Amino acid sequence: MINLTINGLELEVDKGTTILEAAKKLNFRIPTLCHHQDLCVAGNCRVCVVEQVGNRTLVAACATPVTEGMEINTNSLSVRTSRKHIIELLLSEHNADCTKCYKNGECELQSLANEYSVGDHIFLDLIVDHKSMIDMSSASIIKDDSKCIRCLRCVRTCEELQGVHALAVANKGSEQKISSFFDKPWREVICTNCGQCINRCPTGALVERNNIEDVWNAILDPEKHVVVQTAPAVRVSLGEALGFEAGHTVTGKMVSALKRIGFDSVLDTDFTADLTIIEEGTELLTRLKDVLVNKRDDVALPLTTSCSPGWIKFIEHIYPDFLKNVSTCKSPQQMFGALAKTYFAQKRKIDPKNIVSVSIMPCTAKKFEANRPEMRSSGFKDVDFVLTTRELARMVRQAGIDFMRLEDVNYDSIMGESSGASVIFGATGGVMEAALRTAYEIVTGREVPFKNLNIIPVRGMKGVKEASIKIDGCTDEWKFLEGVELKCAVAHGLVNAREVMEKVKKGDAGYHFIEIMACPGGCLGGGGQPIPTNSKIRAKRARAIYDEDMGKPIRKSHENPEIIQVYKDFLGTPNSHKSHELLHTHYKERNRY
Amino acid sequence: MKAQKIKRVDLIFDSTSTKEVLVKAIKMKPEEIIQEVLDSGLRGRGGAGFPTGLKWKYAASEKGAVKYIVCNADEGEPGTFKDRQILEDAPRKVYAGMAIAGRAIGAKQGYIYLRGEYRYLLFKLMEELVFFHSRLKELGYDFNIQFRMGSGAYICGEESALFESIEGRRGEPRNKPPFPTVSGLFGKPTVINNVETLVYTVEILDHGAKHFKEMGTSDSRGSKVFSISGDTPKPGIYELELGMTVERFVEEFGDGDTKAVQVGGASGFCVPRKKFRETIIGFEGVPTGGSMILFNSSRSMYNLLHNYLDFFDEESCGQCAPCRVGCQQLLQGVVSVKAGEKDSRYLDELVKLAKTMKIASKCGLGQSVGNAFRTIVEHFREEIIY
């Protein structure tokens, strides 16, 4: 244990504690900008400098471990002067046109400036041409260098959590900036559009390309029937942006708000999550049969999931040789879009050209996905507009809805019914668990051998999870799987995806089925989710998701009555010709930078 | 009182036999070597002046089988060129200094980080190194040296940025602690010394700590190699005893019209004529890594300041806010004042900013930008404004 004093108050903390953490224990908050709980310590913004008695210079509280007998002052004259100077300096290289900024009111630099009453710009404005510094080329992300304060949270995110390195530091001194490979426009580089950088950007330098106005225009157009789908992970996080604590599920309130905003049909991506399980589960079993029984060497195993568009773009860039291993199933969002303008249109007798299909996603990569040229199998753009959870929260506020007091409302039908298995798509391991619940039962006629259907080994926040299930007691049709040890892997965060793929590449993994989600924690930690994010918040969202699953009367995708109905009335059988036409896709190799 | 003459010294470039010193070092216990260096009072000759013996002692006390000796030959401070001369004239002494440091702390591998612009020296240095390695082998001395090239960034002379550069990353300073003696190159305990410092350790072992300690002052023991340039009739490299005043220095090297001396390069201090007599060149006064630039009355101190700030504006790594933005503000600030766009009182705001940079920047670069700024603005304010 280490003894020290902070602002004259004594305390004892563990060795290795930073000054920042120690001060927190005494209820002193030291301001930070470059610090983020998910990332390594940078110590470069210097906003957290404090006085260490006897030291020639101030020290960065985030980067300095406590030592025995240390005396710290967090609010001395030199600290206050320096801190104010630093905030002024950051503002001088920052496009501080706050009222026009998308992050107005949600910007960490802005609140610091407010806290320190920085108003009279003492220093020169260093940014001359704001407009030339914006990169609008990406379908998902807008990067505005005029608002960048070089805290490197985005660079560290892209490197440490995602291993993508799309964002990097270029040049030095006054020319230093966050850039891409050879300063290429954002749409041309390896960026997976995961949006994790947006979740951690303290200012408005990285934001999603927002479609709020597009969606309002569609809603307010009397000709249009606007269909909205909501992803599994949105219901457990939307509340955070509208006044609730993290981990509060707001499914019913969200549906109510969407109806009040004016969406014509409020439906659920969970429905197509269930559909994904049927299609992808069938694909897995077919591939297993092709490899094990038919000895086909043109069929690839392991099969990887395809729900996460960040993961898809990652593999297209980095492991193009393994694209044949990726399930051909579209993501639930895109399955929904394709069905909205075919099945739904037919059933509800609406001309598909008048349907505008909107999705609410915890994700920024979904915006890119919806714009892929392959995603037009309904004859129209399957999903017209994608909104992030954050954008929906903004719409709720714009509509003047008192969200916290809303009554719970149910989803519309058809395509509004879902099972517990689909809800857990929102958490890492959820697709795997949902798939196993169904596939095991198809093959053996019995439920998965886990208490309450909860497949604990694939849950939790470990970066790479492995599990295996021994299949026995197969029905006649699946006898070839008797005694097979089905080996699975689950990874979330692309740095972990890479670890799994390197194993697969070496050929010593022996996996049959791999679930990969681009974002830490899965979709619940997605790049479109409310800010801030950290491991505690993600754990709370995960708990909410599994609680929602347990509370559902139906827990298995194949028991969802609307799923049974869609095959009976429209698709025929799983992996049928029609399914392939509407619900499956293909991938393409992309550049390596 | 008769003016005391500046004492010329001949240690660095003398004909010391590195072989004999190495033989001597082998016979000494590591702690005896460290004690000798401690006794000499030698402080780092790169500019910061950390006691060399202490640095070695800290590294020696670290456990772990792998440790490194790094020779900082990234001589980048404007106005200094003495390490280049040492590398040209006495490379074996540099290597021997590294080998001795290696023995002292228990390191078997050394790296020389050579300034990118000194690449032309590399061929000859490599030839000498082959010879040196074979000599070490003869003596049964287990130590190996490799070269690593810099690429022109001033910041890579900062020790932890230098490690980052050797490790193949962007040359940016690390957070300290941990210090290099605990976690340096590749995360291992590392002693990093300037070229000149390493050579002095060889001389100290050769001539004895006492001989070295007798020279200089209590804060600045021994002698030092100076790079002398600017308005002087005799520019060049001189090894001088420490402890002289700027006045003595100017008497010896000035052109009779010296109005200021920049001691320690761009990151050092500007000493105006009125301060010559009271200012000692050394750690008790103005320290220097060797750069001494003289200016006579024909020089514009505004141009000088602009030149230095322009240099820092480009050479800041850009990592930490006080340095990256501070350098730009200082540069553009003096330009604005000169152009009359800002009131002269704005200089006072900038001096306050320079003070913040000194205490809040992450590394020595940002912490020292204010030295030249403050001293030039303080003593030559009218030249900045008008």
mmCIF file of C-alpha atoms in Angstrom, chain B residues 49-176:
data_model
loop_
_atom_site.group_PDB
_atom_site.id
_atom_site.type_symbol
_atom_site.label_atom_id
_atom_site.label_comp_id
_atom_site.label_asym_id
_atom_site.label_seq_id
_atom_site.Cartn_x
_atom_site.Cartn_y
_atom_site.Cartn_z
ATOM 1 C CA GLY B 49 23.244 17.068 -16.897
ATOM 2 C CA PHE B 50 22.036 14.026 -14.985
ATOM 3 C CA PRO B 51 24.894 12.525 -12.898
ATOM 4 C CA THR B 52 26.289 9.730 -15.061
ATOM 5 C CA GLY B 53 27.476 7.516 -12.219
ATOM 6 C CA LEU B 54 24.041 7.660 -10.620
ATOM 7 C CA LYS B 55 22.362 6.682 -13.871
ATOM 8 C CA TRP B 56 24.679 3.673 -14.138
ATOM 9 C CA LYS B 57 24.091 2.776 -10.504
ATOM 10 C CA TYR B 58 20.313 2.772 -10.972
ATOM 11 C CA ALA B 59 20.564 0.589 -14.059
ATOM 12 C CA ALA B 60 23.020 -1.764 -12.352
ATOM 13 C CA SER B 61 20.627 -2.256 -9.443
ATOM 14 C CA GLU B 62 17.852 -3.428 -11.781
ATOM 15 C CA LYS B 63 17.388 -7.178 -11.966
ATOM 16 C CA GLY B 64 17.031 -8.854 -15.315
ATOM 17 C CA ALA B 65 19.324 -10.616 -17.734
ATOM 18 C CA VAL B 66 18.833 -8.219 -20.635
ATOM 19 C CA LYS B 67 19.901 -4.594 -20.400
ATOM 20 C CA TYR B 68 21.036 -2.120 -23.012
ATOM 21 C CA ILE B 69 23.530 0.667 -23.492
ATOM 22 C CA VAL B 70 22.404 3.297 -25.945
ATOM 23 C CA CYS B 71 24.694 5.979 -27.290
ATOM 24 C CA ASN B 72 22.756 9.086 -28.209
ATOM 25 C CA ALA B 73 24.470 10.342 -31.365
ATOM 26 C CA ASP B 74 21.401 12.168 -32.636
ATOM 27 C CA GLU B 75 23.168 15.486 -32.275
ATOM 28 C CA GLY B 76 20.383 17.825 -33.348
ATOM 29 C CA GLU B 77 20.542 20.934 -31.195
ATOM 30 C CA PRO B 78 21.047 23.954 -33.450
ATOM 31 C CA GLY B 79 24.639 25.106 -33.169
ATOM 32 C CA THR B 80 26.155 21.904 -31.890
ATOM 33 C CA PHE B 81 28.524 19.781 -33.937
ATOM 34 C CA LYS B 82 30.984 18.399 -31.404
ATOM 35 C CA ASP B 83 29.666 14.828 -31.354
ATOM 36 C CA ARG B 84 30.266 14.646 -35.090
ATOM 37 C CA GLN B 85 33.905 15.554 -34.511
ATOM 38 C CA ILE B 86 34.255 13.042 -31.691
ATOM 39 C CA LEU B 87 32.763 10.301 -33.860
ATOM 40 C CA GLU B 88 35.147 11.220 -36.661
ATOM 41 C CA ASP B 89 38.283 11.523 -34.555
ATOM 42 C CA ALA B 90 37.750 9.188 -31.630
ATOM 43 C CA PRO B 91 35.185 6.523 -32.500
ATOM 44 C CA ARG B 92 37.014 3.825 -30.556
ATOM 45 C CA LYS B 93 36.670 5.837 -27.387
ATOM 46 C CA VAL B 94 32.919 6.038 -27.961
ATOM 47 C CA TYR B 95 32.740 2.278 -28.397
ATOM 48 C CA ALA B 96 34.957 1.718 -25.368
ATOM 49 C CA GLY B 97 32.737 3.974 -23.271
ATOM 50 C CA MET B 98 29.756 1.867 -24.233
ATOM 51 C CA ALA B 99 31.566 -1.364 -23.445
ATOM 52 C CA ILE B 100 32.617 -0.013 -20.047
ATOM 53 C CA ALA B 101 29.083 1.130 -19.298
ATOM 54 C CA GLY B 102 27.925 -2.322 -20.368
ATOM 55 C CA ARG B 103 30.287 -3.955 -17.911
ATOM 56 C CA ALA B 104 29.195 -1.557 -15.180
ATOM 57 C CA ILE B 105 25.474 -2.309 -15.466
ATOM 58 C CA GLY B 106 25.554 -5.834 -16.884
ATOM 59 C CA ALA B 107 24.531 -5.100 -20.477
ATOM 60 C CA LYS B 108 25.885 -7.046 -23.423
ATOM 61 C CA GLN B 109 24.272 -5.116 -26.237
ATOM 62 C CA GLY B 110 24.743 -1.530 -27.268
ATOM 63 C CA TYR B 111 23.066 0.635 -29.891
ATOM 64 C CA ILE B 112 24.339 3.830 -31.400
ATOM 65 C CA TYR B 113 21.511 6.018 -32.652
ATOM 66 C CA LEU B 114 23.221 8.093 -35.312
ATOM 67 C CA ARG B 115 21.789 11.329 -36.580
ATOM 68 C CA GLY B 116 20.349 10.840 -40.088
ATOM 69 C CA GLU B 117 22.452 13.663 -41.487
ATOM 70 C CA TYR B 118 25.616 11.907 -40.277
ATOM 71 C CA ARG B 119 25.073 8.909 -42.511
ATOM 72 C CA TYR B 120 28.231 9.822 -44.425
ATOM 73 C CA LEU B 121 30.204 8.854 -41.301
ATOM 74 C CA LEU B 122 28.691 5.432 -41.155
ATOM 75 C CA PHE B 123 31.090 3.597 -43.473
ATOM 76 C CA LYS B 124 34.179 4.636 -41.550
ATOM 77 C CA LEU B 125 32.420 4.052 -38.213
ATOM 78 C CA MET B 126 31.495 0.538 -39.284
ATOM 79 C CA GLU B 127 35.086 -0.199 -40.281
ATOM 80 C CA GLU B 128 36.240 0.978 -36.884
ATOM 81 C CA LEU B 129 33.516 -1.063 -35.227
ATOM 82 C CA VAL B 130 34.691 -4.283 -36.886
ATOM 83 C CA PHE B 131 38.145 -3.602 -35.530
ATOM 84 C CA PHE B 132 36.725 -2.787 -32.105
ATOM 85 C CA HIS B 133 34.648 -5.950 -31.962
ATOM 86 C CA SER B 134 37.689 -8.055 -32.810
ATOM 87 C CA ARG B 135 39.622 -6.339 -30.066
ATOM 88 C CA LEU B 136 36.832 -7.047 -27.561
ATOM 89 C CA LYS B 137 36.956 -10.663 -28.629
ATOM 90 C CA GLU B 138 40.736 -10.788 -28.016
ATOM 91 C CA LEU B 139 40.172 -9.404 -24.564
ATOM 92 C CA GLY B 140 37.341 -11.813 -23.882
ATOM 93 C CA TYR B 141 34.973 -8.896 -23.408
ATOM 94 C CA ASP B 142 31.377 -9.836 -24.140
ATOM 95 C CA PHE B 143 29.787 -6.781 -25.722
ATOM 96 C CA ASN B 144 28.277 -5.986 -29.077
ATOM 97 C CA ILE B 145 27.395 -2.693 -30.717
ATOM 98 C CA GLN B 146 24.987 -1.974 -33.544
ATOM 99 C CA PHE B 147 24.091 1.195 -35.396
ATOM 100 C CA ARG B 148 20.596 2.542 -35.847
ATOM 101 C CA MET B 149 19.985 5.531 -38.088
ATOM 102 C CA GLY B 150 17.843 8.504 -37.272
ATOM 103 C CA SER B 151 15.777 10.102 -40.009
ATOM 104 C CA GLY B 152 16.048 13.772 -39.278
ATOM 105 C CA ALA B 153 13.566 14.408 -36.482
ATOM 106 C CA TYR B 154 14.935 16.614 -33.700
ATOM 107 C CA ILE B 155 12.621 14.987 -31.159
ATOM 108 C CA CYS B 156 14.379 11.629 -31.596
ATOM 109 C CA GLY B 157 17.240 13.025 -29.555
ATOM 110 C CA GLU B 158 14.883 12.874 -26.566
ATOM 111 C CA GLU B 159 15.772 9.584 -24.942
ATOM 112 C CA SER B 160 12.388 7.876 -24.860
ATOM 113 C CA ALA B 161 11.478 9.108 -28.364
ATOM 114 C CA LEU B 162 14.807 7.681 -29.463
ATOM 115 C CA PHE B 163 13.818 4.289 -28.030
ATOM 116 C CA GLU B 164 10.486 4.441 -29.833
ATOM 117 C CA SER B 165 12.351 5.190 -33.041
ATOM 118 C CA ILE B 166 14.752 2.273 -32.599
ATOM 119 C CA GLU B 167 11.796 0.024 -31.868
ATOM 120 C CA GLY B 168 10.313 0.998 -35.220
ATOM 121 C CA ARG B 169 7.574 3.336 -34.091
ATOM 122 C CA ARG B 170 6.899 7.031 -34.452
ATOM 123 C CA GLY B 171 9.509 8.943 -32.488
ATOM 124 C CA GLU B 172 7.424 10.348 -29.653
ATOM 125 C CA PRO B 173 8.427 10.724 -26.004
ATOM 126 C CA ARG B 174 6.996 8.305 -23.482
ATOM 127 C CA ASN B 175 5.430 9.052 -20.132
ATOM 128 C CA LYS B 176 7.914 9.087 -17.281
#
